[in-house]
Amino acid sequence: MASNHKLNFVDSELENLKRLNLYRKLRYGKSKGPHIIINNKKLLNLCSNDYLGIHTSQIQINQLQSSSRLVSGNDESYKKLESILAKHKSQQNSLVYPTGYMANLGAISAIAKKKDIILSDELNHASIIESCKITDSKIIIYKHNDMQDLEKKLKLKANNKFVITEGIFSMDGDFSPLKQISELSEKQNAITIVDDAHGDFVVGKDGSGTPSYFNVEKKIDLYISSLSKGLGSFGGYVASKNNVIDLCINKSKSFIYTSALPSFLIEYSIKRFKSNREERKKKLERNTRKLIKGLKQIGFEVNSATHVIPIIIGDEKTAMEFGEFLMNGGVFAQPIRYPTVPKNKARLRISVTAWLSDKDIERSLEIFEKAFRKFCN
């Protein structure tokens, strides 16, 4: 029919993605602890962001939804969680958003304006990139973790200058040099923003994050983070001074024009925060050391010292075949391809969790050794 022809370009676009080995499709599975079941096959899950694997009892589900928080969705439980998160980040106040992505969109667009400059690390997450684009600020990209490049670009004139970086980078698993960044920002009177989604609850004193790990937590002006990774709950949040949080409440569209998270998820986050996080954090650290050591002994080049471990394959097609080989052997580690990472930088991104036992790690390393012999020799 004629109406179908209007969307023929979509088929062409999909075919092009397939040709470039960049086509994606959803896999349906069920996660439970260290495993995921896909097509009735039980696999070791090395893709989970539930880093601490906190054991908690089920919570009672009350009313699912009311409205946005500025109307009638602002359950009293929010006040308790936001007070906990502000203290957790050594800040005056915090604000919970439905997701970490929405927290980035909301906070960055609320605070950065025309005639401001945003200096953003070139490997920052897509949510940071998109958040910067919707401001009227001038966006300047500095080379990844390159402090000389950042120092040079910080000398540019602007009303306000913002330096935005991740704490632990989501695709490379490396730390941002927050001590140097905070020193340079202080020197140039720049505002430092850290997206600590992959470091929060996992590193630093009491799991308070990457800035705590580098002893610069009080030098960070605005934190943006996630409740759905280290904490294993759901949602995102920002933490800063009272006036910044007040501005977000009044100006951030991704906070104002959306429904509130149901209160049972807020209560679930509180419950997980008060759990045995330190014990789980130590187990995650042991698991990370064990897996990295094993991968290096096999022959893989591992540059990460964190629970996010990329194994760079390069070619997209080879990365897909590598992932299928692992899956056939009982290990689920999804290939990551462009545009999430640069072209010809495809990789297996391994997420270590405290769910894994020593036996799970040993079994995973056996499969990775077979994959190394097949694809890397």
mmCIF file with all atom_site columns, N, CA and C in Angstrom, residues 65-69 78 98 102 254-262:
data_model
loop_
_atom_site.group_PDB
_atom_site.id
_atom_site.type_symbol
_atom_site.label_atom_id
_atom_site.label_alt_id
_atom_site.label_comp_id
_atom_site.label_asym_id
_atom_site.label_entity_id
_atom_site.label_seq_id
_atom_site.pdbx_PDB_ins_code
_atom_site.Cartn_x
_atom_site.Cartn_y
_atom_site.Cartn_z
_atom_site.occupancy
_atom_site.B_iso_or_equiv
_atom_site.pdbx_formal_charge
_atom_site.auth_seq_id
_atom_site.auth_comp_id
_atom_site.auth_asym_id
_atom_site.auth_atom_id
_atom_site.pdbx_PDB_model_num
ATOM 1  N N  . GLN A 1 65  ? 1.299  4.345  41.686 1.00 0.00 ? 65  GLN A N  1
ATOM 2  C CA . GLN A 1 65  ? 1.516  5.658  41.093 1.00 0.00 ? 65  GLN A CA 1
ATOM 3  C C  . GLN A 1 65  ? 0.491  6.660  41.587 1.00 0.00 ? 65  GLN A C  1
ATOM 4  N N  . SER A 1 66  ? 0.933  7.917  41.608 1.00 0.00 ? 66  SER A N  1
ATOM 5  C CA . SER A 1 66  ? 0.033  9.008  41.951 1.00 0.00 ? 66  SER A CA 1
ATOM 6  C C  . SER A 1 66  ? 0.118  10.090 40.877 1.00 0.00 ? 66  SER A C  1
ATOM 7  N N  . SER A 1 67  ? 1.247  10.809 40.821 1.00 0.00 ? 67  SER A N  1
ATOM 8  C CA . SER A 1 67  ? 1.435  11.851 39.801 1.00 0.00 ? 67  SER A CA 1
ATOM 9  C C  . SER A 1 67  ? 2.884  12.316 39.889 1.00 0.00 ? 67  SER A C  1
ATOM 10 N N  . SER A 1 68  ? 3.177  13.473 39.309 1.00 0.00 ? 68  SER A N  1
ATOM 11 C CA . SER A 1 68  ? 4.523  14.026 39.445 1.00 0.00 ? 68  SER A CA 1
ATOM 12 C C  . SER A 1 68  ? 4.741  14.464 40.893 1.00 0.00 ? 68  SER A C  1
ATOM 13 N N  . ARG A 1 69  ? 5.992  14.637 41.257 1.00 0.00 ? 69  ARG A N  1
ATOM 14 C CA . ARG A 1 69  ? 6.297  14.975 42.650 1.00 0.00 ? 69  ARG A CA 1
ATOM 15 C C  . ARG A 1 69  ? 5.825  16.362 43.025 1.00 0.00 ? 69  ARG A C  1
ATOM 16 N N  . TYR A 1 78  ? 10.451 10.023 50.247 1.00 0.00 ? 78  TYR A N  1
ATOM 17 C CA . TYR A 1 78  ? 11.466 10.753 49.485 1.00 0.00 ? 78  TYR A CA 1
ATOM 18 C C  . TYR A 1 78  ? 12.341 11.601 50.401 1.00 0.00 ? 78  TYR A C  1
ATOM 19 N N  . PRO A 1 98  ? 13.587 9.732  38.323 1.00 0.00 ? 98  PRO A N  1
ATOM 20 C CA . PRO A 1 98  ? 13.208 8.360  37.947 1.00 0.00 ? 98  PRO A CA 1
ATOM 21 C C  . PRO A 1 98  ? 14.356 7.501  37.430 1.00 0.00 ? 98  PRO A C  1
ATOM 22 N N  . MET A 1 102 ? 17.828 10.655 33.407 1.00 0.00 ? 102 MET A N  1
ATOM 23 C CA . MET A 1 102 ? 16.989 11.832 33.625 1.00 0.00 ? 102 MET A CA 1
ATOM 24 C C  . MET A 1 102 ? 17.623 12.790 34.635 1.00 0.00 ? 102 MET A C  1
ATOM 25 N N  . SER A 1 254 ? 13.041 17.150 33.254 1.00 0.00 ? 254 SER A N  1
ATOM 26 C CA . SER A 1 254 ? 12.943 15.700 33.460 1.00 0.00 ? 254 SER A CA 1
ATOM 27 C C  . SER A 1 254 ? 12.537 15.360 34.897 1.00 0.00 ? 254 SER A C  1
ATOM 28 N N  . PHE A 1 255 ? 12.483 16.363 35.767 1.00 0.00 ? 255 PHE A N  1
ATOM 29 C CA . PHE A 1 255 ? 11.933 16.185 37.109 1.00 0.00 ? 255 PHE A CA 1
ATOM 30 C C  . PHE A 1 255 ? 10.480 16.657 37.168 1.00 0.00 ? 255 PHE A C  1
ATOM 31 N N  . ILE A 1 256 ? 10.212 17.802 36.576 1.00 0.00 ? 256 ILE A N  1
ATOM 32 C CA . ILE A 1 256 ? 8.883  18.423 36.680 1.00 0.00 ? 256 ILE A CA 1
ATOM 33 C C  . ILE A 1 256 ? 7.823  17.652 35.904 1.00 0.00 ? 256 ILE A C  1
ATOM 34 N N  . TYR A 1 257 ? 8.159  17.263 34.659 1.00 0.00 ? 257 TYR A N  1
ATOM 35 C CA . TYR A 1 257 ? 7.140  16.744 33.750 1.00 0.00 ? 257 TYR A CA 1
ATOM 36 C C  . TYR A 1 257 ? 7.172  15.222 33.627 1.00 0.00 ? 257 TYR A C  1
ATOM 37 N N  . THR A 1 258 ? 7.244  14.539 34.747 1.00 0.00 ? 258 THR A N  1
ATOM 38 C CA . THR A 1 258 ? 7.209  13.078 34.714 1.00 0.00 ? 258 THR A CA 1
ATOM 39 C C  . THR A 1 258 ? 6.619  12.568 36.016 1.00 0.00 ? 258 THR A C  1
ATOM 40 N N  . SER A 1 259 ? 6.142  11.342 35.998 1.00 0.00 ? 259 SER A N  1
ATOM 41 C CA . SER A 1 259 ? 5.560  10.752 37.203 1.00 0.00 ? 259 SER A CA 1
ATOM 42 C C  . SER A 1 259 ? 6.644  10.407 38.225 1.00 0.00 ? 259 SER A C  1
ATOM 43 N N  . ALA A 1 260 ? 6.277  10.473 39.485 1.00 0.00 ? 260 ALA A N  1
ATOM 44 C CA . ALA A 1 260 ? 7.187  10.098 40.560 1.00 0.00 ? 260 ALA A CA 1
ATOM 45 C C  . ALA A 1 260 ? 7.398  8.592  40.581 1.00 0.00 ? 260 ALA A C  1
ATOM 46 N N  . LEU A 1 261 ? 8.575  8.175  41.035 1.00 0.00 ? 261 LEU A N  1
ATOM 47 C CA . LEU A 1 261 ? 8.777  6.748  41.290 1.00 0.00 ? 261 LEU A CA 1
ATOM 48 C C  . LEU A 1 261 ? 7.810  6.309  42.385 1.00 0.00 ? 261 LEU A C  1
ATOM 49 N N  . PRO A 1 262 ? 7.256  5.106  42.295 1.00 0.00 ? 262 PRO A N  1
ATOM 50 C CA . PRO A 1 262 ? 6.375  4.622  43.365 1.00 0.00 ? 262 PRO A CA 1
ATOM 51 C C  . PRO A 1 262 ? 7.138  4.513  44.684 1.00 0.00 ? 262 PRO A C  1
#
